[in-house]
């Protein structure tokens, strides 16, 4: 349930291993958090807890292989570059934070370099000339999420994943089978995976609702000259993701506004201003569009992945908050292992549904 990046990655992986999979979503594919994701793959920036860092690194290590399989099945190319990230400090406090972060990376023996103002001018001439320091992490990168979604849908179709556009009302487990009640009738199956992101809590089950709350993210898409930036640039107020065709994504807001998926003028203005502060030449870039999506947040900011403790045949793969795209390959492989063979992959104990009574 849920045809976003997580639902589709799980569906694809399970179908590729021989399962018959239907993927159910009332709005079709990629309409939740996926819609406004910038696709940044940067666990050493976004891994704010040891657990999230561990899962992010594991998933990043699976990315090359996962996308190669997908692209081969879909017969499509997708935008994916391990350009590295350059985090920028614009004032002395931010320099101290970057130095502390570089110290942590050094202790963990992670490849990185702390660079000076003149290095930044050489590496990224588009970045503000008053940048005080930068932190390069070469193994980071990004994936173009629209091309990832298209590829997932095409690869899933080749493996027999059947999309069903309908509303799921309830899920009930009885006698080793699971019955899904939809607006268009009941469906019975061996297993259900709840991967409906922010909407996961609205699916009625015998247990408590999944404690996932929506956090809006707005993103602006600009068109600049190709090569205006070489790599993902991360600042304290925004991040910039440059695609090879000149697209630059500027993200993202973090807003507690419930199930409100509207784009606001205020966010567009503020993201553009932050983007131009970080890379002044973006003043010349043309506005393409702004998008909003709802990130599915949990209280501990870790996803909920694994079997329901109360309903046999029901599994969760939801609550990925800011990390759905990064964690998609790992989530797909651990869920497929769990559902198809009963194997509990490494890291699953960090994201157990029963920590929320599920
Ligand atoms: N992972 C970036 C974001 O959620 O804004």
Tab-separated table of C-alpha atoms and ligand atoms in Angstrom:
chain	number	residue	atom	x	y	z
A	1	UNK	CA	0.000	0.000	0.000
A	2	UNK	CA	1.482	3.280	-1.164
A	3	UNK	CA	3.013	3.900	-4.593
A	4	UNK	CA	5.814	6.233	-3.592
A	5	UNK	CA	9.515	5.479	-3.850
A	6	UNK	CA	9.400	3.196	-0.790
A	7	UNK	CA	6.268	1.266	-1.821
A	8	UNK	CA	7.482	0.866	-5.390
A	9	UNK	CA	11.026	-0.126	-4.377
A	10	UNK	CA	9.601	-2.847	-2.115
A	11	UNK	CA	7.102	-3.952	-4.790
A	12	UNK	CA	9.822	-4.107	-7.452
A	13	UNK	CA	12.224	-6.048	-5.230
A	14	UNK	CA	9.587	-8.579	-4.228
A	15	UNK	CA	8.356	-9.035	-7.801
A	16	UNK	CA	11.947	-9.427	-9.013
A	17	UNK	CA	12.244	-12.311	-6.529
A	18	UNK	CA	9.100	-13.998	-7.854
A	19	UNK	CA	6.199	-12.589	-5.810
A	20	UNK	CA	2.910	-11.545	-7.434
A	21	UNK	CA	2.542	-7.930	-6.349
A	22	UNK	CA	-0.258	-5.404	-6.562
A	23	UNK	CA	0.526	-1.836	-5.522
A	24	UNK	CA	-2.435	0.153	-4.275
A	25	UNK	CA	-2.625	3.938	-3.998
A	26	UNK	CA	-5.640	6.240	-4.378
A	27	UNK	CA	-3.609	8.841	-6.291
A	28	UNK	CA	-1.352	6.780	-8.523
A	29	UNK	CA	2.441	6.776	-8.127
A	30	UNK	CA	4.842	9.319	-6.618
A	31	UNK	CA	2.255	11.685	-5.182
A	32	UNK	CA	3.303	11.826	-1.516
A	33	UNK	CA	6.724	12.790	-0.131
A	34	UNK	CA	8.268	11.555	-3.390
A	35	UNK	CA	6.798	14.512	-5.298
A	36	UNK	CA	8.986	17.116	-3.598
A	37	UNK	CA	12.105	15.071	-2.903
A	38	UNK	CA	15.442	16.470	-4.103
A	39	UNK	CA	16.968	12.962	-4.091
A	40	UNK	CA	20.059	13.823	-2.042
A	41	UNK	CA	22.083	10.806	-0.938
A	42	UNK	CA	24.066	12.174	1.985
A	43	UNK	CA	24.034	10.014	5.131
A	44	UNK	CA	27.045	11.812	6.634
A	45	UNK	CA	25.024	15.051	6.598
A	46	UNK	CA	21.514	13.769	7.310
A	47	UNK	CA	22.363	10.850	9.627
A	48	UNK	CA	21.596	12.778	12.812
A	49	UNK	CA	21.598	9.680	15.037
A	50	UNK	CA	23.892	6.631	15.074
A	51	UNK	CA	20.969	4.447	13.964
A	52	UNK	CA	20.018	6.653	11.014
A	53	UNK	CA	23.666	6.955	9.987
A	54	UNK	CA	24.095	3.167	10.069
A	55	UNK	CA	20.991	2.610	7.902
A	56	UNK	CA	21.913	5.446	5.528
A	57	UNK	CA	25.418	4.087	4.935
A	58	UNK	CA	24.065	0.563	4.383
A	59	UNK	CA	21.556	1.859	1.833
A	60	UNK	CA	24.025	4.147	0.047
A	61	UNK	CA	26.290	1.111	-0.386
A	62	UNK	CA	23.448	-0.679	-2.194
A	63	UNK	CA	22.606	2.217	-4.520
A	64	UNK	CA	24.850	1.411	-7.516
A	65	UNK	CA	23.636	-2.159	-7.691
A	66	UNK	CA	19.972	-1.349	-7.057
A	67	UNK	CA	19.843	1.300	-9.793
A	68	UNK	CA	21.796	-0.843	-12.262
A	69	UNK	CA	19.221	-3.631	-11.829
A	70	UNK	CA	16.320	-1.210	-12.104
A	71	UNK	CA	17.671	0.531	-15.201
A	72	UNK	CA	18.369	-2.808	-16.899
A	73	UNK	CA	14.841	-4.070	-16.154
A	74	UNK	CA	13.211	-0.779	-17.155
A	75	UNK	CA	15.505	-0.225	-20.158
A	76	UNK	CA	15.683	3.402	-19.135
A	77	UNK	CA	18.519	5.684	-18.059
A	78	UNK	CA	18.164	7.708	-14.942
A	79	UNK	CA	19.949	10.716	-13.473
A	80	UNK	CA	22.266	9.442	-10.726
A	81	UNK	CA	25.603	10.992	-9.840
A	82	UNK	CA	27.939	10.503	-6.915
A	83	UNK	CA	29.180	14.068	-7.222
A	84	UNK	CA	29.969	14.426	-3.541
A	85	UNK	CA	28.553	17.178	-1.369
A	86	UNK	CA	30.126	20.492	-0.447
A	87	UNK	CA	28.802	21.880	2.821
A	88	UNK	CA	29.354	25.601	3.143
A	89	UNK	CA	29.978	27.731	6.225
A	90	UNK	CA	29.011	31.367	5.746
A	91	UNK	CA	29.933	32.603	9.231
A	92	UNK	CA	32.233	31.749	12.129
A	93	UNK	CA	29.651	29.643	14.005
A	94	UNK	CA	29.094	27.552	10.893
A	95	UNK	CA	32.878	27.147	10.489
A	96	UNK	CA	33.045	25.719	14.022
A	97	UNK	CA	30.190	23.312	13.212
A	98	UNK	CA	31.936	22.145	10.026
A	99	UNK	CA	35.182	21.616	11.938
A	100	UNK	CA	33.370	19.525	14.546
A	101	UNK	CA	31.725	17.493	11.797
A	102	UNK	CA	35.087	16.987	10.047
A	103	UNK	CA	36.497	15.735	13.372
A	104	UNK	CA	33.703	13.150	13.643
A	105	UNK	CA	34.308	11.981	10.066
A	106	UNK	CA	38.067	11.723	10.739
A	107	UNK	CA	37.480	9.587	13.869
A	108	UNK	CA	35.182	7.311	11.829
A	109	UNK	CA	37.821	7.178	9.047
A	110	UNK	CA	35.387	8.544	6.471
A	111	UNK	CA	36.942	10.150	3.399
A	112	UNK	CA	36.381	13.937	3.546
A	113	UNK	CA	38.236	17.239	3.298
A	114	UNK	CA	37.848	20.571	4.988
A	115	UNK	CA	38.510	23.232	2.347
A	116	UNK	CA	39.343	26.945	2.436
A	117	UNK	CA	37.714	29.932	0.712
A	118	UNK	CA	40.188	29.728	-2.188
A	119	UNK	CA	39.544	25.981	-2.628
A	120	UNK	CA	35.799	26.666	-2.731
A	121	UNK	CA	36.323	29.308	-5.445
A	122	UNK	CA	38.270	26.751	-7.495
A	123	UNK	CA	35.903	23.801	-6.860
A	124	UNK	CA	32.593	25.678	-7.095
A	125	UNK	CA	33.012	29.134	-8.655
A	126	UNK	CA	29.224	29.558	-8.409
A	127	UNK	CA	29.278	29.551	-4.584
A	128	UNK	CA	29.327	32.865	-2.684
A	129	UNK	CA	32.843	34.337	-2.620
A	130	UNK	CA	32.517	35.155	1.109
A	131	UNK	CA	32.066	31.468	2.041
A	132	UNK	CA	34.422	30.902	4.994
A	133	UNK	CA	35.009	27.137	4.727
A	134	UNK	CA	33.642	24.007	3.083
A	135	UNK	CA	33.416	20.299	3.861
A	136	UNK	CA	33.672	17.891	0.952
A	137	UNK	CA	32.310	14.362	1.278
A	138	UNK	CA	33.073	12.642	-2.025
A	139	UNK	CA	30.919	9.516	-1.673
A	140	UNK	CA	27.656	11.480	-1.429
A	141	UNK	CA	25.495	12.262	-4.454
A	142	UNK	CA	21.944	12.469	-5.703
A	143	UNK	CA	19.392	10.661	-7.806
A	144	UNK	CA	16.831	12.453	-9.981
A	145	UNK	CA	13.641	11.425	-8.197
A	146	UNK	CA	11.302	11.920	-11.164
A	147	UNK	CA	13.496	9.635	-13.278
A	148	UNK	CA	13.828	7.201	-10.348
A	149	UNK	CA	10.034	7.012	-10.048
A	150	UNK	CA	9.565	6.494	-13.807
A	151	UNK	CA	12.208	3.774	-13.755
A	152	UNK	CA	10.646	2.055	-10.739
A	153	UNK	CA	7.249	2.008	-12.443
A	154	UNK	CA	8.667	0.656	-15.725
A	155	UNK	CA	10.902	-1.930	-14.009
A	156	UNK	CA	8.010	-2.948	-11.749
A	157	UNK	CA	5.743	-3.388	-14.775
A	158	UNK	CA	8.311	-5.626	-16.467
A	159	UNK	CA	8.414	-7.754	-13.303
A	160	UNK	CA	4.623	-7.962	-13.164
A	161	UNK	CA	3.823	-5.338	-10.500
A	162	UNK	CA	0.192	-4.326	-11.074
A	163	UNK	CA	-0.820	-0.810	-10.024
A	164	UNK	CA	-4.314	-0.435	-8.578
A	165	UNK	CA	-5.708	3.066	-8.086
A	166	UNK	CA	-8.160	2.833	-5.226
A	167	UNK	CA	-8.575	3.833	-1.613
A	168	UNK	CA	-7.640	1.327	1.106
A	169	UNK	CA	-10.055	1.479	4.018
A	170	UNK	CA	-9.010	-1.413	6.238
A	171	UNK	CA	-6.682	-4.363	6.604
A	172	UNK	CA	-7.596	-7.498	8.546
A	173	UNK	CA	-5.578	-10.669	9.134
A	174	UNK	CA	-7.493	-13.935	9.498
A	175	UNK	CA	-6.497	-17.593	9.210
A	176	UNK	CA	-3.106	-16.948	7.605
A	177	UNK	CA	-4.479	-14.592	4.932
A	178	UNK	CA	-4.845	-10.822	4.839
A	179	UNK	CA	-7.974	-9.100	3.579
A	180	UNK	CA	-7.718	-5.566	2.277
A	181	UNK	CA	-10.960	-3.617	2.077
A	182	UNK	CA	-10.847	-1.029	-0.688
A	183	UNK	CA	-13.458	1.354	-2.068
A	184	UNK	CA	-13.697	-1.036	-5.031
A	185	UNK	CA	-14.112	-4.255	-3.044
A	186	UNK	CA	-12.054	-6.734	-1.016
A	187	UNK	CA	-8.722	-8.241	-2.002
A	188	UNK	CA	-7.248	-11.273	-0.236
A	189	UNK	CA	-3.524	-11.951	-0.233
A	190	UNK	CA	-0.667	-13.593	1.700
A	191	UNK	CA	0.962	-10.384	2.905
A	192	UNK	CA	0.364	-6.663	2.991
A	193	UNK	CA	3.072	-4.026	3.297
A	194	UNK	CA	1.893	-0.662	4.590
A	195	UNK	CA	4.087	1.886	2.829
A	196	UNK	CA	1.658	4.782	2.619
A	197	UNK	CA	3.980	7.401	4.166
A	198	UNK	CA	2.061	10.186	5.922
A	199	UNK	CA	-1.226	8.413	5.144
A	200	UNK	CA	-0.218	5.139	6.856
A	201	UNK	CA	-2.058	6.021	10.070
A	202	UNK	CA	-5.351	6.326	8.180
A	203	UNK	CA	-5.467	2.632	7.281
A	204	UNK	CA	-7.698	0.882	9.818
A	205	UNK	CA	-6.165	-2.277	11.313
A	206	UNK	CA	-6.713	-4.376	14.438
A	207	UNK	CA	-3.816	-2.513	16.091
A	208	UNK	CA	-3.174	1.166	16.824
A	209	UNK	CA	-2.751	3.542	13.864
A	210	UNK	CA	0.824	3.987	12.591
A	211	UNK	CA	2.138	7.103	14.415
A	212	UNK	CA	3.318	8.977	11.346
A	213	UNK	CA	2.688	12.708	10.968
A	214	UNK	CA	3.062	14.823	7.821
A	215	UNK	CA	5.821	17.438	7.665
A	216	UNK	CA	5.574	19.575	4.556
A	217	UNK	CA	8.628	20.156	2.409
A	218	UNK	CA	8.577	22.706	-0.396
A	219	UNK	CA	11.145	22.694	-3.165
A	220	UNK	CA	11.853	25.135	-5.988
A	221	UNK	CA	13.064	23.991	-9.395
A	222	UNK	CA	15.165	26.496	-11.363
A	223	UNK	CA	16.851	26.367	-14.724
A	224	UNK	CA	20.438	27.644	-14.741
A	225	UNK	CA	23.193	27.184	-17.294
A	226	UNK	CA	24.452	23.561	-17.297
A	227	UNK	CA	27.571	23.324	-15.105
A	228	UNK	CA	26.593	26.324	-12.944
A	229	UNK	CA	27.307	24.022	-9.984
A	230	UNK	CA	29.295	20.786	-10.029
A	231	UNK	CA	27.967	19.002	-6.984
A	232	UNK	CA	25.322	19.101	-4.261
A	233	UNK	CA	25.909	22.262	-2.207
A	234	UNK	CA	24.556	22.268	1.340
A	235	UNK	CA	24.080	25.398	3.405
A	236	UNK	CA	22.441	26.028	6.768
A	237	UNK	CA	19.353	27.618	5.141
A	238	UNK	CA	18.965	25.490	1.992
A	239	UNK	CA	20.576	22.907	-0.249
A	240	UNK	CA	21.185	22.991	-4.022
A	241	UNK	CA	21.079	19.973	-6.326
A	242	UNK	CA	22.422	20.564	-9.855
A	243	UNK	CA	21.302	18.186	-12.596
A	244	UNK	CA	23.352	17.772	-15.775
A	245	UNK	CA	20.723	19.592	-17.893
A	246	UNK	CA	21.005	22.856	-15.930
A	247	UNK	CA	18.144	22.153	-13.531
A	248	UNK	CA	18.936	23.294	-9.988
A	249	UNK	CA	16.678	22.165	-7.153
A	250	UNK	CA	16.569	24.424	-4.108
A	251	UNK	CA	15.174	22.779	-0.991
A	252	UNK	CA	13.518	22.564	1.336
A	253	UNK	CA	11.116	23.898	3.922
A	254	UNK	CA	10.230	21.882	7.038
A	255	UNK	CA	6.663	22.811	8.019
A	256	UNK	CA	4.220	21.382	10.514
A	257	UNK	CA	0.973	22.194	8.662
A	258	UNK	CA	-0.879	18.880	8.699
A	259	UNK	CA	-2.173	17.415	5.435
A	260	UNK	CA	-1.675	20.639	3.500
A	261	UNK	CA	0.144	20.053	0.214
A	262	UNK	CA	-0.084	23.585	-1.137
A	263	UNK	CA	2.894	25.583	-2.361
A	264	UNK	CA	3.243	29.044	-0.799
A	265	UNK	CA	4.666	32.270	-2.231
A	266	UNK	CA	6.472	32.856	1.067
A	267	UNK	CA	8.399	29.572	0.801
A	268	UNK	CA	9.259	30.162	-2.860
A	269	UNK	CA	10.629	33.631	-2.054
A	270	UNK	CA	12.579	32.415	0.953
A	271	UNK	CA	14.074	29.387	-0.857
A	272	UNK	CA	15.100	31.550	-3.810
A	273	UNK	CA	16.712	34.095	-1.476
A	274	UNK	CA	18.600	31.390	0.449
A	275	UNK	CA	19.697	29.751	-2.807
A	276	UNK	CA	20.987	33.068	-4.163
A	277	UNK	CA	22.839	33.775	-0.895
A	278	UNK	CA	24.622	30.424	-1.264
A	279	UNK	CA	25.194	30.676	-5.040
A	280	UNK	CA	24.696	34.285	-6.201
A	281	UNK	CA	24.595	33.395	-9.925
A	282	UNK	CA	21.249	31.687	-9.320
A	283	UNK	CA	19.797	35.213	-9.584
A	284	UNK	CA	20.045	34.649	-13.326
A	285	UNK	CA	18.299	31.250	-13.200
A	286	UNK	CA	14.727	30.991	-14.433
A	287	UNK	CA	11.926	29.697	-12.240
A	288	UNK	CA	10.485	26.390	-13.498
A	289	UNK	CA	8.134	25.308	-10.726
A	290	UNK	CA	7.673	24.799	-6.985
A	291	UNK	CA	6.463	21.562	-5.448
A	292	UNK	CA	5.301	20.488	-2.012
A	293	UNK	CA	5.283	17.012	-0.475
A	294	UNK	CA	4.526	15.577	2.947
A	295	UNK	CA	7.430	13.818	4.658
A	296	UNK	CA	6.209	11.014	6.962
A	297	UNK	CA	7.772	11.759	10.370
A	298	UNK	CA	7.929	9.587	13.478
A	299	UNK	CA	8.832	10.894	16.944
A	300	UNK	CA	12.303	9.339	16.888
A	301	UNK	CA	12.822	10.266	13.198
A	302	UNK	CA	13.506	6.628	12.336
A	303	UNK	CA	11.321	4.648	9.937
A	304	UNK	CA	8.954	1.863	10.959
A	305	UNK	CA	9.975	-1.327	9.169
A	306	UNK	CA	9.119	-4.913	9.978
A	307	UNK	CA	6.256	-7.236	10.868
A	308	UNK	CA	3.188	-6.148	12.782
A	309	UNK	CA	3.311	-7.688	16.266
A	310	UNK	CA	-0.464	-8.157	16.262
A	311	UNK	CA	-1.434	-9.114	12.684
A	312	UNK	CA	0.182	-12.032	10.946
A	313	UNK	CA	1.005	-11.209	7.307
A	314	UNK	CA	0.985	-7.434	7.849
A	315	UNK	CA	4.275	-5.527	7.554
A	316	UNK	CA	5.282	-1.864	7.773
A	317	UNK	CA	7.697	0.094	5.572
A	318	UNK	CA	6.822	3.656	6.425
A	319	UNK	CA	7.842	6.769	8.390
A	320	UNK	CA	11.041	7.464	6.448
A	321	UNK	CA	10.724	11.222	7.104
A	322	UNK	CA	13.649	12.993	5.310
A	323	UNK	CA	15.307	9.783	4.159
A	324	UNK	CA	12.933	7.809	1.927
A	325	UNK	CA	14.974	8.072	-1.248
A	326	UNK	CA	18.262	7.323	0.523
A	327	UNK	CA	16.809	4.349	2.416
A	328	UNK	CA	14.840	2.852	-0.508
A	329	UNK	CA	17.324	0.124	-1.598
A	330	UNK	CA	17.953	-1.055	1.971
A	331	UNK	CA	14.249	-0.982	2.841
A	332	UNK	CA	13.366	-2.943	-0.302
A	333	UNK	CA	15.933	-5.642	0.375
A	334	UNK	CA	15.178	-6.116	4.094
A	335	UNK	CA	11.422	-6.165	3.527
A	336	UNK	CA	11.710	-8.653	0.658
A	337	UNK	CA	13.974	-10.876	2.813
A	338	UNK	CA	11.588	-10.668	5.732
A	339	UNK	CA	8.344	-11.276	3.859
A	340	UNK	CA	9.582	-13.910	1.433
A	341	UNK	CA	12.054	-15.864	3.575
A	342	UNK	CA	11.493	-14.748	7.176
A	343	UNK	CA	15.113	-13.547	7.424
A	344	UNK	CA	15.656	-10.524	9.690
A	345	UNK	CA	18.271	-8.327	8.042
A	346	UNK	CA	20.869	-6.329	9.959
A	347	UNK	CA	19.476	-3.036	11.244
A	348	UNK	CA	15.858	-4.155	11.483
A	349	UNK	CA	16.004	-4.055	15.283
A	350	UNK	CA	16.551	-0.279	15.045
A	351	UNK	CA	13.240	0.286	13.262
A	352	UNK	CA	10.881	-2.255	14.868
A	353	UNK	CA	7.136	-1.488	14.565
A	354	UNK	CA	6.548	-2.785	18.103
A	355	UNK	CA	8.427	0.195	19.594
A	356	UNK	CA	5.160	2.004	18.829
A	357	UNK	CA	2.922	-0.888	19.859
A	358	UNK	CA	2.333	-1.809	16.199
B	1	LIG	N1	16.290	14.930	2.746
B	1	LIG	C1	16.055	16.291	2.494
B	1	LIG	C2	14.737	16.787	2.905
B	1	LIG	O1	13.888	16.045	3.368
B	1	LIG	O2	14.542	17.980	2.793
